[in-house]
Amino acid sequence: ATVAIMRYHLLDIRIMVRKSVAYLLTSTVVAIPYVGVIILFNIYFQENLPIWAQFILLFGLALVLQAVWQRVQNLVDRWFYRERYDFLQELEHFSQEAHDISNLGELGSSLVSLISRAFQTTNVHLLLMNEAGNLRTVAFTGNFSRQISFYRRSLLIQWFGKNRGILLRQQLELDPQLQSLTAREKADIDDGGIELFIPLKTNTGELVGLQLMGPKRSEQPYSDEDLRRILTVTSRMAVELENARLYALETSMRMELQRQNEQKTEFLHHVAHELKTPLTAVISSSELMTADSIVNIPFEQRERLLNNINRSAWLMDKKVSELLDLARIQIGRVELDLEPLDLHGVIDDLTSQLSSLFKNKEQSIETQVDPSLPLVKADKERTTEIILNLLSNANKFSPAGGHILVLAHEQDGNMVQVEVKDTAPVINEEDRARIFDPYYRGGTAEDQQRVSGLGLGLAISKSLVTLQQGEIGVSSEEGKGNIFYFTLPIWKEEESSTNDFSSE
């Protein structure tokens, strides 16, 4: 019997101790008032408590025994299973709190706080998938405040796309599929002391986020029970995050439709004005040429009128082409020929072609392209259009005598980043948030009158970058101008030679 009890764990010492303590405390709580009444009766009446009084006393104690036993048992359980009770309390608190939160950022902060409190971890990071398929930090706790991110081509994202469950740090170091993480990714994991990688997946198995957890403050390893509880929380987190994401998406779409409706009338008026200006120049110049015999017009004046007609017609064609490009992008009719592309050559050709444009404003342009810059997977014509838009904007908004710098360098072993630094007035925060929206021009009414354009160049550039699996953005620094940047994926040798791609 003893061997069987030990071999098959039929006797749990922990349960015996817990039950013994509960019985002992309950007996003590019940015995003290019973014995106390008997002693008091003997002291004051100098005789033993009558049998009938003892029955009444025992009956009264029996009525409260069950309640006392339940309370004592709960108290003892809390002592023995403190972590589990704290976790359940935090989970209940989160469940109530999550229903009142519709903001994705606030919900993310609430989630990492829950995990940090429930498991007493040193740091927690919550990463969510953005439109480009990259995981970005949206909330974190702890001292490690650096933004952790994983690009869509990261081996870690690919691993979680094929596997379920929690990834331990030890597995990360032993799994051959994860040995080729980039140096930046390894540095973030090491510096952050990340111990657990928990995927957040929808009911259909789609990866929507990643939770990173550091070690416990007690320096104890995570137990199997901890891992089960973490999976319980993350499954609930995925549902709440998906609900918040859908709510945020619906809200943003509603606001976007309202904003587009408000901009429609203003845009039509602006388009009419932008097209009428060069059209007026064409009409007036042609009328001057037909008012009298063309042979009677001096050669210099005739040449000036012809140049005026040619330039105005070119401007009209450019504006109409922008409108058509945007329309094709919005209905998904843009086709990309993705191939290995040398950005060094594209940048050199563009800066050479636009040299006279910068010279007219006495601006200087400089390029700093990494000589070992790898090839990118991109459409040459569309990538040229993106860089041309950024350079044209830098020329247009930078003052006379300004300096424009074009840089290109590898980023994180997966992407190449191109930057165009100008000396234009700093773009304020409000304009930076909307500068890539179609038809949005920003600045004051005076600025919009002074600088022509439909406000489509950056919107088209953003769509083309996104279609090529990159990202585009702008940063500003007071007194130093603005930096427009975009990324493109590096061409891999194993890429298929068939690269025709439709944006639908």
Short mmCIF file of N, CA and C in Angstrom, two decimals, residues 2-64:
data_model
loop_
_atom_site.label_atom_id
_atom_site.label_comp_id
_atom_site.label_asym_id
_atom_site.label_seq_id
_atom_site.Cartn_x
_atom_site.Cartn_y
_atom_site.Cartn_z
N THR A 2 1.94 1.24 0.80
CA THR A 2 2.83 2.41 0.87
C THR A 2 3.50 2.67 -0.48
N VAL A 3 3.99 1.57 -1.11
CA VAL A 3 4.62 1.71 -2.43
C VAL A 3 3.64 2.27 -3.45
N ALA A 4 2.41 1.76 -3.44
CA ALA A 4 1.38 2.24 -4.38
C ALA A 4 1.07 3.71 -4.15
N ILE A 5 0.96 4.10 -2.87
CA ILE A 5 0.67 5.50 -2.55
C ILE A 5 1.76 6.42 -3.06
N MET A 6 3.02 6.02 -2.89
CA MET A 6 4.14 6.86 -3.31
C MET A 6 4.29 6.87 -4.83
N ARG A 7 4.10 5.69 -5.45
CA ARG A 7 4.33 5.60 -6.90
C ARG A 7 3.27 6.37 -7.68
N TYR A 8 2.02 6.22 -7.28
CA TYR A 8 0.92 6.83 -8.04
C TYR A 8 0.42 8.14 -7.41
N HIS A 9 1.19 8.69 -6.50
CA HIS A 9 0.87 9.99 -5.90
C HIS A 9 -0.54 10.00 -5.32
N LEU A 10 -0.88 8.91 -4.60
CA LEU A 10 -2.21 8.84 -3.99
C LEU A 10 -2.29 9.69 -2.72
N LEU A 11 -1.16 10.10 -2.21
CA LEU A 11 -1.14 10.91 -0.99
C LEU A 11 -0.42 12.22 -1.32
N ASP A 12 -1.18 13.29 -1.33
CA ASP A 12 -0.62 14.61 -1.63
C ASP A 12 -0.38 15.33 -0.31
N ILE A 13 0.88 15.47 0.09
CA ILE A 13 1.22 16.12 1.36
C ILE A 13 0.69 17.53 1.42
N ARG A 14 0.73 18.22 0.26
CA ARG A 14 0.27 19.61 0.23
C ARG A 14 -1.22 19.70 0.57
N ILE A 15 -1.99 18.74 0.03
CA ILE A 15 -3.42 18.74 0.32
C ILE A 15 -3.67 18.38 1.79
N MET A 16 -2.90 17.42 2.31
CA MET A 16 -3.06 17.03 3.71
C MET A 16 -2.78 18.20 4.65
N VAL A 17 -1.71 18.90 4.39
CA VAL A 17 -1.36 20.04 5.24
C VAL A 17 -2.44 21.10 5.15
N ARG A 18 -2.89 21.38 3.89
CA ARG A 18 -3.91 22.42 3.72
C ARG A 18 -5.20 22.05 4.45
N LYS A 19 -5.63 20.79 4.34
CA LYS A 19 -6.85 20.36 5.02
C LYS A 19 -6.66 20.34 6.54
N SER A 20 -5.49 19.91 6.97
CA SER A 20 -5.23 19.85 8.42
C SER A 20 -5.27 21.23 9.03
N VAL A 21 -4.66 22.19 8.34
CA VAL A 21 -4.68 23.57 8.85
C VAL A 21 -6.10 24.10 8.89
N ALA A 22 -6.89 23.79 7.86
CA ALA A 22 -8.28 24.27 7.83
C ALA A 22 -9.08 23.66 8.99
N TYR A 23 -8.93 22.35 9.22
CA TYR A 23 -9.65 21.70 10.32
C TYR A 23 -9.20 22.25 11.66
N LEU A 24 -7.90 22.46 11.80
CA LEU A 24 -7.37 22.96 13.06
C LEU A 24 -7.91 24.35 13.38
N LEU A 25 -7.88 25.22 12.38
CA LEU A 25 -8.38 26.58 12.60
C LEU A 25 -9.87 26.57 12.89
N THR A 26 -10.62 25.77 12.13
CA THR A 26 -12.07 25.71 12.36
C THR A 26 -12.38 25.18 13.76
N SER A 27 -11.68 24.13 14.16
CA SER A 27 -11.90 23.57 15.51
C SER A 27 -11.58 24.60 16.58
N THR A 28 -10.50 25.34 16.35
CA THR A 28 -10.12 26.36 17.34
C THR A 28 -11.19 27.43 17.44
N VAL A 29 -11.67 27.91 16.27
CA VAL A 29 -12.68 28.97 16.26
C VAL A 29 -13.96 28.50 16.94
N VAL A 30 -14.33 27.22 16.73
CA VAL A 30 -15.56 26.69 17.33
C VAL A 30 -15.36 26.39 18.81
N ALA A 31 -14.21 25.87 19.19
CA ALA A 31 -13.99 25.43 20.57
C ALA A 31 -13.86 26.60 21.53
N ILE A 32 -13.25 27.70 21.07
CA ILE A 32 -13.00 28.83 22.00
C ILE A 32 -14.29 29.36 22.62
N PRO A 33 -15.34 29.71 21.82
CA PRO A 33 -16.56 30.21 22.49
C PRO A 33 -17.26 29.14 23.33
N TYR A 34 -17.20 27.86 22.88
CA TYR A 34 -17.86 26.80 23.64
C TYR A 34 -17.21 26.62 25.01
N VAL A 35 -15.88 26.47 25.01
CA VAL A 35 -15.16 26.31 26.28
C VAL A 35 -15.27 27.58 27.12
N GLY A 36 -15.25 28.73 26.45
CA GLY A 36 -15.33 30.00 27.19
C GLY A 36 -16.63 30.12 27.96
N VAL A 37 -17.77 29.71 27.35
CA VAL A 37 -19.06 29.78 28.03
C VAL A 37 -19.08 28.86 29.24
N ILE A 38 -18.51 27.64 29.08
CA ILE A 38 -18.48 26.69 30.20
C ILE A 38 -17.65 27.26 31.35
N ILE A 39 -16.49 27.83 31.04
CA ILE A 39 -15.62 28.37 32.10
C ILE A 39 -16.31 29.52 32.80
N LEU A 40 -16.93 30.44 32.04
CA LEU A 40 -17.60 31.58 32.64
C LEU A 40 -18.76 31.12 33.54
N PHE A 41 -19.49 30.11 33.09
CA PHE A 41 -20.61 29.61 33.89
C PHE A 41 -20.10 29.03 35.21
N ASN A 42 -19.00 28.30 35.16
CA ASN A 42 -18.45 27.70 36.38
C ASN A 42 -17.94 28.78 37.34
N ILE A 43 -17.34 29.85 36.80
CA ILE A 43 -16.79 30.90 37.65
C ILE A 43 -17.90 31.65 38.36
N TYR A 44 -18.97 32.03 37.61
CA TYR A 44 -20.01 32.88 38.20
C TYR A 44 -21.05 32.08 38.99
N PHE A 45 -21.34 30.84 38.57
CA PHE A 45 -22.40 30.06 39.24
C PHE A 45 -21.84 28.93 40.09
N GLN A 46 -20.55 28.73 40.08
CA GLN A 46 -19.90 27.73 40.91
C GLN A 46 -20.49 26.33 40.71
N GLU A 47 -20.94 26.04 39.49
CA GLU A 47 -21.46 24.71 39.19
C GLU A 47 -21.31 24.44 37.70
N ASN A 48 -21.43 23.16 37.34
CA ASN A 48 -21.28 22.79 35.93
C ASN A 48 -22.47 23.26 35.10
N LEU A 49 -22.20 23.44 33.78
CA LEU A 49 -23.26 23.87 32.86
C LEU A 49 -24.25 22.72 32.69
N PRO A 50 -25.54 23.02 32.86
CA PRO A 50 -26.55 21.96 32.72
C PRO A 50 -26.50 21.32 31.34
N ILE A 51 -26.97 20.08 31.30
CA ILE A 51 -26.97 19.34 30.03
C ILE A 51 -27.83 20.06 28.99
N TRP A 52 -29.01 20.52 29.38
CA TRP A 52 -29.90 21.19 28.42
C TRP A 52 -29.25 22.44 27.84
N ALA A 53 -28.43 23.18 28.69
CA ALA A 53 -27.76 24.39 28.20
C ALA A 53 -26.65 24.01 27.22
N GLN A 54 -25.99 22.87 27.51
CA GLN A 54 -24.94 22.43 26.59
C GLN A 54 -25.52 22.07 25.23
N PHE A 55 -26.71 21.44 25.22
CA PHE A 55 -27.36 21.12 23.95
C PHE A 55 -27.72 22.38 23.16
N ILE A 56 -28.23 23.39 23.88
CA ILE A 56 -28.57 24.64 23.20
C ILE A 56 -27.32 25.30 22.62
N LEU A 57 -26.22 25.27 23.41
CA LEU A 57 -24.97 25.88 22.97
C LEU A 57 -24.42 25.14 21.74
N LEU A 58 -24.45 23.80 21.79
CA LEU A 58 -23.96 23.01 20.66
C LEU A 58 -24.81 23.24 19.40
N PHE A 59 -26.12 23.38 19.61
CA PHE A 59 -27.01 23.62 18.48
C PHE A 59 -26.69 24.98 17.82
N GLY A 60 -26.43 25.98 18.65
CA GLY A 60 -26.08 27.29 18.11
C GLY A 60 -24.76 27.27 17.35
N LEU A 61 -23.79 26.53 17.90
CA LEU A 61 -22.49 26.43 17.20
C LEU A 61 -22.64 25.67 15.87
N ALA A 62 -23.54 24.68 15.86
CA ALA A 62 -23.74 23.91 14.63
C ALA A 62 -24.29 24.79 13.51
N LEU A 63 -25.13 25.79 13.90
CA LEU A 63 -25.71 26.67 12.89
C LEU A 63 -24.64 27.52 12.19
N VAL A 64 -23.63 27.92 12.93
CA VAL A 64 -22.60 28.80 12.34
C VAL A 64 -21.37 28.02 11.87
#
